[in-house]
Short mmCIF file of C-alpha atoms in Angstrom, two decimals:
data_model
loop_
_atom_site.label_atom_id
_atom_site.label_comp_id
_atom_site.label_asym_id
_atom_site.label_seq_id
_atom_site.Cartn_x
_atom_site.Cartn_y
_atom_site.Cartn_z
CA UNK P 89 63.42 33.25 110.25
CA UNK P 90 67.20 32.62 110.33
CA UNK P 91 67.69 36.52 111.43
CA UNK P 92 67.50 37.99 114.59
CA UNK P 93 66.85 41.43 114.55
CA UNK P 94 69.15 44.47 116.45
CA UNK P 95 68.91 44.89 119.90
CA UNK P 96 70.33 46.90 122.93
CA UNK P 97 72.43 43.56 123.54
CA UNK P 98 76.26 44.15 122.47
CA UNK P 99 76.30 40.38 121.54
CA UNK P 100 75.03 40.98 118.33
CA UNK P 101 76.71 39.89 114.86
CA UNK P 102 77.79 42.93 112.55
CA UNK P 103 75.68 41.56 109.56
CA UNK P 104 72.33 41.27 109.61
CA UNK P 105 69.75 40.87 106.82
CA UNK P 106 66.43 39.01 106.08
CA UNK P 107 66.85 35.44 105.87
CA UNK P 108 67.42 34.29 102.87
CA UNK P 109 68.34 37.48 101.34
CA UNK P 110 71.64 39.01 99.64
CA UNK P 111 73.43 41.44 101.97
CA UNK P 112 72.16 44.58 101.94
CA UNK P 113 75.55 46.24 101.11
CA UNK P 114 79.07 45.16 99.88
CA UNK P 115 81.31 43.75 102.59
CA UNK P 116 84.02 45.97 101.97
CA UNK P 117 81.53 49.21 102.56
CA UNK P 118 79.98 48.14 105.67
CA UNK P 119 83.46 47.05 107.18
CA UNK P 120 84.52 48.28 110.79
CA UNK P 121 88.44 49.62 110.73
CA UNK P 122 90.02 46.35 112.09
CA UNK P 123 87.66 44.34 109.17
CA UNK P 124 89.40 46.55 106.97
CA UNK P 125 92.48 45.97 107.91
CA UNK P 126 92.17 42.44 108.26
CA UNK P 127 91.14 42.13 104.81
CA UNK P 128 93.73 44.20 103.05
CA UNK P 129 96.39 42.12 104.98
CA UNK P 130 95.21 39.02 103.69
CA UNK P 131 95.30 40.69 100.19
CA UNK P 132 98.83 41.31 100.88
CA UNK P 133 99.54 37.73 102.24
CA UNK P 134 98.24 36.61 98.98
CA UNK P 135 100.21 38.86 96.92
CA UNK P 136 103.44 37.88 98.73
CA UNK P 137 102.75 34.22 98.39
CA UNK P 138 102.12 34.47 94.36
CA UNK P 139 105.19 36.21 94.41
CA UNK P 140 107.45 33.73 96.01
CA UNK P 141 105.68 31.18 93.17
CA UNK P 142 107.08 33.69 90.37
CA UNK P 143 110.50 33.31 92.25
CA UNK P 144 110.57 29.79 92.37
CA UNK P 145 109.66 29.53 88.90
CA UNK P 146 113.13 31.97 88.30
CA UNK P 147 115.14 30.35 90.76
CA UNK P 148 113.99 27.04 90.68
CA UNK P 149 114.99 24.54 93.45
CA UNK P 150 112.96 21.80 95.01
CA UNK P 151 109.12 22.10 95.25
CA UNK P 152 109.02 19.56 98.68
CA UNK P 153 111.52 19.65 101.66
CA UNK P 154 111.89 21.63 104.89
CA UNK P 155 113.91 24.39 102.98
CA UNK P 156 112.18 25.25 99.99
CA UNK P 157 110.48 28.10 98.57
CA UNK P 158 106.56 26.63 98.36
CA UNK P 159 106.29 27.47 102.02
CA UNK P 160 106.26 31.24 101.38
CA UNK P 161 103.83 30.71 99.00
CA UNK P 162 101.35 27.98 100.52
CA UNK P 163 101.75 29.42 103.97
CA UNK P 164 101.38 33.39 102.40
CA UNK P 165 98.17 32.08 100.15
CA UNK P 166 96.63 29.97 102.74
CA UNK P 167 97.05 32.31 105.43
CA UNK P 168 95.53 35.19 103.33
CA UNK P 169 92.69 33.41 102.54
CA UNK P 170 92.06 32.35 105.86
CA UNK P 171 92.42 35.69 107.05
CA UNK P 172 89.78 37.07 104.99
CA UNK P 173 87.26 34.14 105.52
CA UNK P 174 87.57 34.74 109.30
CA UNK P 175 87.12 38.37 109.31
CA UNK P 176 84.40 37.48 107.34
CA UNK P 177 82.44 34.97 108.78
CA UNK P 178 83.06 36.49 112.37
CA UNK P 179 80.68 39.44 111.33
CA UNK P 180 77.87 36.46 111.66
CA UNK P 181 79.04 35.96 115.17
CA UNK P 182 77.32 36.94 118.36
CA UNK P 183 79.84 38.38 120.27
CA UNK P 184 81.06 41.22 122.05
CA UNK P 185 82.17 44.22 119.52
CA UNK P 186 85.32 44.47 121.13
CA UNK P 187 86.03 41.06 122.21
CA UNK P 188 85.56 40.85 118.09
CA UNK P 189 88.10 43.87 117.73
CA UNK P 190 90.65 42.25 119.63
CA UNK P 191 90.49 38.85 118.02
CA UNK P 192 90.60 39.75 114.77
CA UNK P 193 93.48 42.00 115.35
CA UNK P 194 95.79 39.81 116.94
CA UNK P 195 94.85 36.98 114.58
CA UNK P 196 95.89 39.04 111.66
CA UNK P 197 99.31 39.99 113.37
CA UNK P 198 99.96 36.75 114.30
CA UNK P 199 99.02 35.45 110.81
CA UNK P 200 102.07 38.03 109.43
CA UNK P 201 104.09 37.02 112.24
CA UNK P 202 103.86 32.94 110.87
CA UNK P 203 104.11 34.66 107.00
CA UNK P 204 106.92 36.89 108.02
CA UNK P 205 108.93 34.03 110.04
CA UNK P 206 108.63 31.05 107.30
CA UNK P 207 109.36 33.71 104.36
CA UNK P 208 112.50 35.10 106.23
CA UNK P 209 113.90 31.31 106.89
CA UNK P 210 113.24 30.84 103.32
CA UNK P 211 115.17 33.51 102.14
CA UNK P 212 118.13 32.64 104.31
CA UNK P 213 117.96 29.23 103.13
CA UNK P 214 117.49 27.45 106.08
CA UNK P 215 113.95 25.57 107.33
CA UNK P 216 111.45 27.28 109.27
CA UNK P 217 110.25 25.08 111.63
CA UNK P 218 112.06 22.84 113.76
CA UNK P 219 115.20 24.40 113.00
CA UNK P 220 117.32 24.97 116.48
CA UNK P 221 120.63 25.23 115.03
CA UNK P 222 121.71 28.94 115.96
CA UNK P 223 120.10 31.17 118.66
CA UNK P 224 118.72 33.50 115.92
CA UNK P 225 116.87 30.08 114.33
CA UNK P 226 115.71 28.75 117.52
CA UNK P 227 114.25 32.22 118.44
CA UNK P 228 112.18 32.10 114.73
CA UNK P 229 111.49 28.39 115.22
CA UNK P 230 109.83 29.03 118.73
CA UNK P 231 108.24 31.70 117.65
CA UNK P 232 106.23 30.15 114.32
CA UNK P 233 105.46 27.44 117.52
CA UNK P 234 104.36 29.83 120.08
CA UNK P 235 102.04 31.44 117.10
CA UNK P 236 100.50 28.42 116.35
CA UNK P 237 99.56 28.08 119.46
CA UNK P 238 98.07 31.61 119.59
CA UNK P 239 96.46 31.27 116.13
CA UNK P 240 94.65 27.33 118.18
CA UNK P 241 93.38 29.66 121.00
CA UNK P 242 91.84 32.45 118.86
CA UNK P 243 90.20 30.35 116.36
CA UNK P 244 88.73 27.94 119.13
CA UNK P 245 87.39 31.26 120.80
CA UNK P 246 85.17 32.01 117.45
CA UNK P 247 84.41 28.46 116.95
CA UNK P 248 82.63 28.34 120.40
CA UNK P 249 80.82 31.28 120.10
CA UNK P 250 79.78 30.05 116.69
CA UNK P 251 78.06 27.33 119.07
CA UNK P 252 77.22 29.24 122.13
CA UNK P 253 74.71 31.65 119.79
CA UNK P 254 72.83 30.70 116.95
CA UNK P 255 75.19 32.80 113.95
CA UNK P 256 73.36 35.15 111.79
CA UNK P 257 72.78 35.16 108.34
CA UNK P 258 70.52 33.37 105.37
CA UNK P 259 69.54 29.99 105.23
CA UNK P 260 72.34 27.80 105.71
CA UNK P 261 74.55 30.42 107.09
CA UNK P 262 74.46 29.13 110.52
CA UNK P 263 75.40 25.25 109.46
CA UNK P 264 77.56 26.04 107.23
CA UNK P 265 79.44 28.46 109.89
CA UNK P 266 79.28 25.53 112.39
CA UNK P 267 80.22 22.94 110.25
CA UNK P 268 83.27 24.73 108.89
CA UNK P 269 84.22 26.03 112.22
CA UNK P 270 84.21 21.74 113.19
CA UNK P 271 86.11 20.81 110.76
CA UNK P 272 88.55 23.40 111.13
CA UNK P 273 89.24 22.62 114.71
CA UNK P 274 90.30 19.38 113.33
CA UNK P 275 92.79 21.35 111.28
CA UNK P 276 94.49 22.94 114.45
CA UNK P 277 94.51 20.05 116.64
CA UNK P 278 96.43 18.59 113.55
CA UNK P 279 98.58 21.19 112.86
CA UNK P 280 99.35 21.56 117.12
CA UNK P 281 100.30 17.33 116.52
CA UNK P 282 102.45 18.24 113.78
CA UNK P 283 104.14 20.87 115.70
CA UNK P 284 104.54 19.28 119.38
CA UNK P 285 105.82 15.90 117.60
CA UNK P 286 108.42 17.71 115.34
CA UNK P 287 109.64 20.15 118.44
CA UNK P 288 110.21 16.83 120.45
CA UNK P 289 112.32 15.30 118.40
CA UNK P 290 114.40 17.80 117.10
CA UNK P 291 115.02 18.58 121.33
CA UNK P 292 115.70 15.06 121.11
CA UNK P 293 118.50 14.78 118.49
CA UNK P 294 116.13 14.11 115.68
CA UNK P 295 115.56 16.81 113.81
CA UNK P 296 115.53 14.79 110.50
CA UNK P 297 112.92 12.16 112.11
CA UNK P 298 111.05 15.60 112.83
CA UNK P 299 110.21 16.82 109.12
CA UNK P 300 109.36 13.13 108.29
CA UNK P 301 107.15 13.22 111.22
CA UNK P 302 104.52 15.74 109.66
CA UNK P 303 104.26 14.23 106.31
CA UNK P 304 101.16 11.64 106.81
CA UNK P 305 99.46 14.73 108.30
CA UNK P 306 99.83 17.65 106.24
CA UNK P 307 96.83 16.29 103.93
CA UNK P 308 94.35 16.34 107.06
CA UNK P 309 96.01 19.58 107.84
CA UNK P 310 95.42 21.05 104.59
CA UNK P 311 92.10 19.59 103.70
CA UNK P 312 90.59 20.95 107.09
CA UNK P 313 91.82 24.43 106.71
CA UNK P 314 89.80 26.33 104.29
CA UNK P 315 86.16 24.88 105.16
CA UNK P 316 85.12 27.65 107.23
CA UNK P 317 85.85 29.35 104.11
CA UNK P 318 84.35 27.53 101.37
CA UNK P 319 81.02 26.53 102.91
CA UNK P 320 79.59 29.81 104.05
CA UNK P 321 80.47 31.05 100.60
CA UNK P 322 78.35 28.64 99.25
CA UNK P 323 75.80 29.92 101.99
CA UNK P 324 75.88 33.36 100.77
CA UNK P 325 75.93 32.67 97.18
CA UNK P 326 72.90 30.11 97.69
CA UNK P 327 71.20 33.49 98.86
CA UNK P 328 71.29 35.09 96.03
CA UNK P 329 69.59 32.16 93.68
CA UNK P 330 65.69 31.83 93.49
CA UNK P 331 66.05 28.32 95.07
CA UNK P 332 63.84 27.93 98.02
CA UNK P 333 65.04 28.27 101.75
CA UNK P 334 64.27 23.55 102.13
CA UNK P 335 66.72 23.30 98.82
CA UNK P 336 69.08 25.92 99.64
CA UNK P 337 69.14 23.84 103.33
CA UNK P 338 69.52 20.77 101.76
CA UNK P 339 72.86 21.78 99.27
CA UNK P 340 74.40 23.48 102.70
CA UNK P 341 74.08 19.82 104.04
CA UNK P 342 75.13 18.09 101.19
CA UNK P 343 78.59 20.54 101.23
CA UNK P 344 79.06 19.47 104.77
CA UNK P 345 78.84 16.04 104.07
CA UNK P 346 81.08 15.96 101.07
CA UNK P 347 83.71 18.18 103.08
CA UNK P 348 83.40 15.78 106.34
CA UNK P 349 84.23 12.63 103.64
CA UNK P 350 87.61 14.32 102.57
CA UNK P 351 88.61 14.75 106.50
CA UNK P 352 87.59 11.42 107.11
CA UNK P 353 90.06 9.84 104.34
CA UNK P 354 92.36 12.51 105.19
CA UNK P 355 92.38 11.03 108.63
CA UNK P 356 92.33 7.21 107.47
CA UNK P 357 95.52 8.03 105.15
CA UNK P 358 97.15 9.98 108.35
CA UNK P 359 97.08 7.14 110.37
CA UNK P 360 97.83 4.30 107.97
CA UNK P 361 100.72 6.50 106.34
CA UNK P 362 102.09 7.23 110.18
#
């Protein structure tokens, strides 16, 4: 059995159920306050990013470029969903209550801190990133940098402790939590090359060699982001079919494999389009 059941340890996972089985209750029900809040903030992410697409399609502009307005909306959609699929998929995680509670909070203010900062930039009309032209955009630019780096450190936290303690959950769950976790470390470490290489050579009188510089990664970047999302919701929903626990096991695996192909070519076309 995939489940452990509750005990007087505090490094227990906030869902539990038999293995196998649906949850017992709706997420949003059994949420702690900080779960809450973490998910309606990545509601409201996603809102604000499908509202920047409705004022692209009114003001039009370019769709690609270091100053246009799909970053409020890729950055405000991507963020929200990731948002949500972490508070999620932490409840499967065997740590600390608190140590939870703090992570998850400052991972959702950071993730409106990176929102907030690229959506500002984009209303001003200037880029987000990389962008040390005035005090005011350095201070925005190093700060979208220095959360980042924040955002690397938190999810790396939660991706260990997916490893340190077998997760909870139905058969799968725990792969699947692993496997996305994996893959989305890949993600960061991509994201923290795109970053380091663009800050260096804008400080280096480059700053148009430094929005170049991040265009062979973004795929890998992107591709890696939302697997710790989409493979334990295949998990759960695999839970609720008739399909026995071998099967179930076996599509979990076949997920990971397809999902570990598309950051392998990613990764090929990164470093043959560098």
């Amino acid at each position: 059995m995939e489940n452990q059941p509750a005990g007087a340890t505090t490094t227990v996972p906030v869902r539990r159920s038999a293995a196998g089985a649906s949850p017992t209750a709706p997420v949003w029900r059994n949420a702690r306050p900080v779960e809450r809040l973490c998910y309606g903030t990545g509601v409201l992410l996603i809102v604000s990013g499908l509202l920047h697409l409705i004022v692209f399609a009114v003001d039009g502009g370019s769709w690609d470029g270091p100053v246009s307005w799909r970053k409020p909306v890729t950055f405000g959609v991507s963020f929200g969903l990731t948002l949500i699929a972490l508070c999620w998929v932490a409840s499967y995680l065997r740590i600390r209550p608190r140590t939870r509670t703090v992570l998850l909070a400052l991972f959702a203010a950071d993730c409106v801190l990176e929102v907030g900062g690229i959506t500002l930039q984009a209303w001003r009309g200037v880029p987000s990133h990389f962008n040390m032209e005035t005090p005011f955009d350095t201070a925005v630019s190093m700060a979208l940098a220095v959360g980042g780096g924040v955002l690397v450190v938190i999810l790396t936290t939660l991706a260990v402790a997916s490893f340190v303690s077998r997760p909870d959950g139905p058969t799968g769950m725990a792969l699947a939590l692993r496997a996305g976790f994996a893959i989305l470390v890949v993600g960061l470490l991509s994201g923290a090359a795109m970053i380091a290489r663009g800050v260096y050579l804008t400080r280096t009188g480059h700053q148009s060699a430094g929005y170049d510089s991040t265009a062979s990664v973004k795929p890998l970047h992107a591709v890696s982001l939302h697997a710790i999302l989409v493979l334990p919701l295949l998990a759960e929903a695999l839970a609720r079919t008739s399909w026995s626990a071998r099967t179930r096991r076996t599509v979990v695996r076949a997920a990971v494999g397809c999902c570990a192909a598309a950051v392998g070519g990613a990764l090929v076309w990164a470093v043959v389009a560098y």
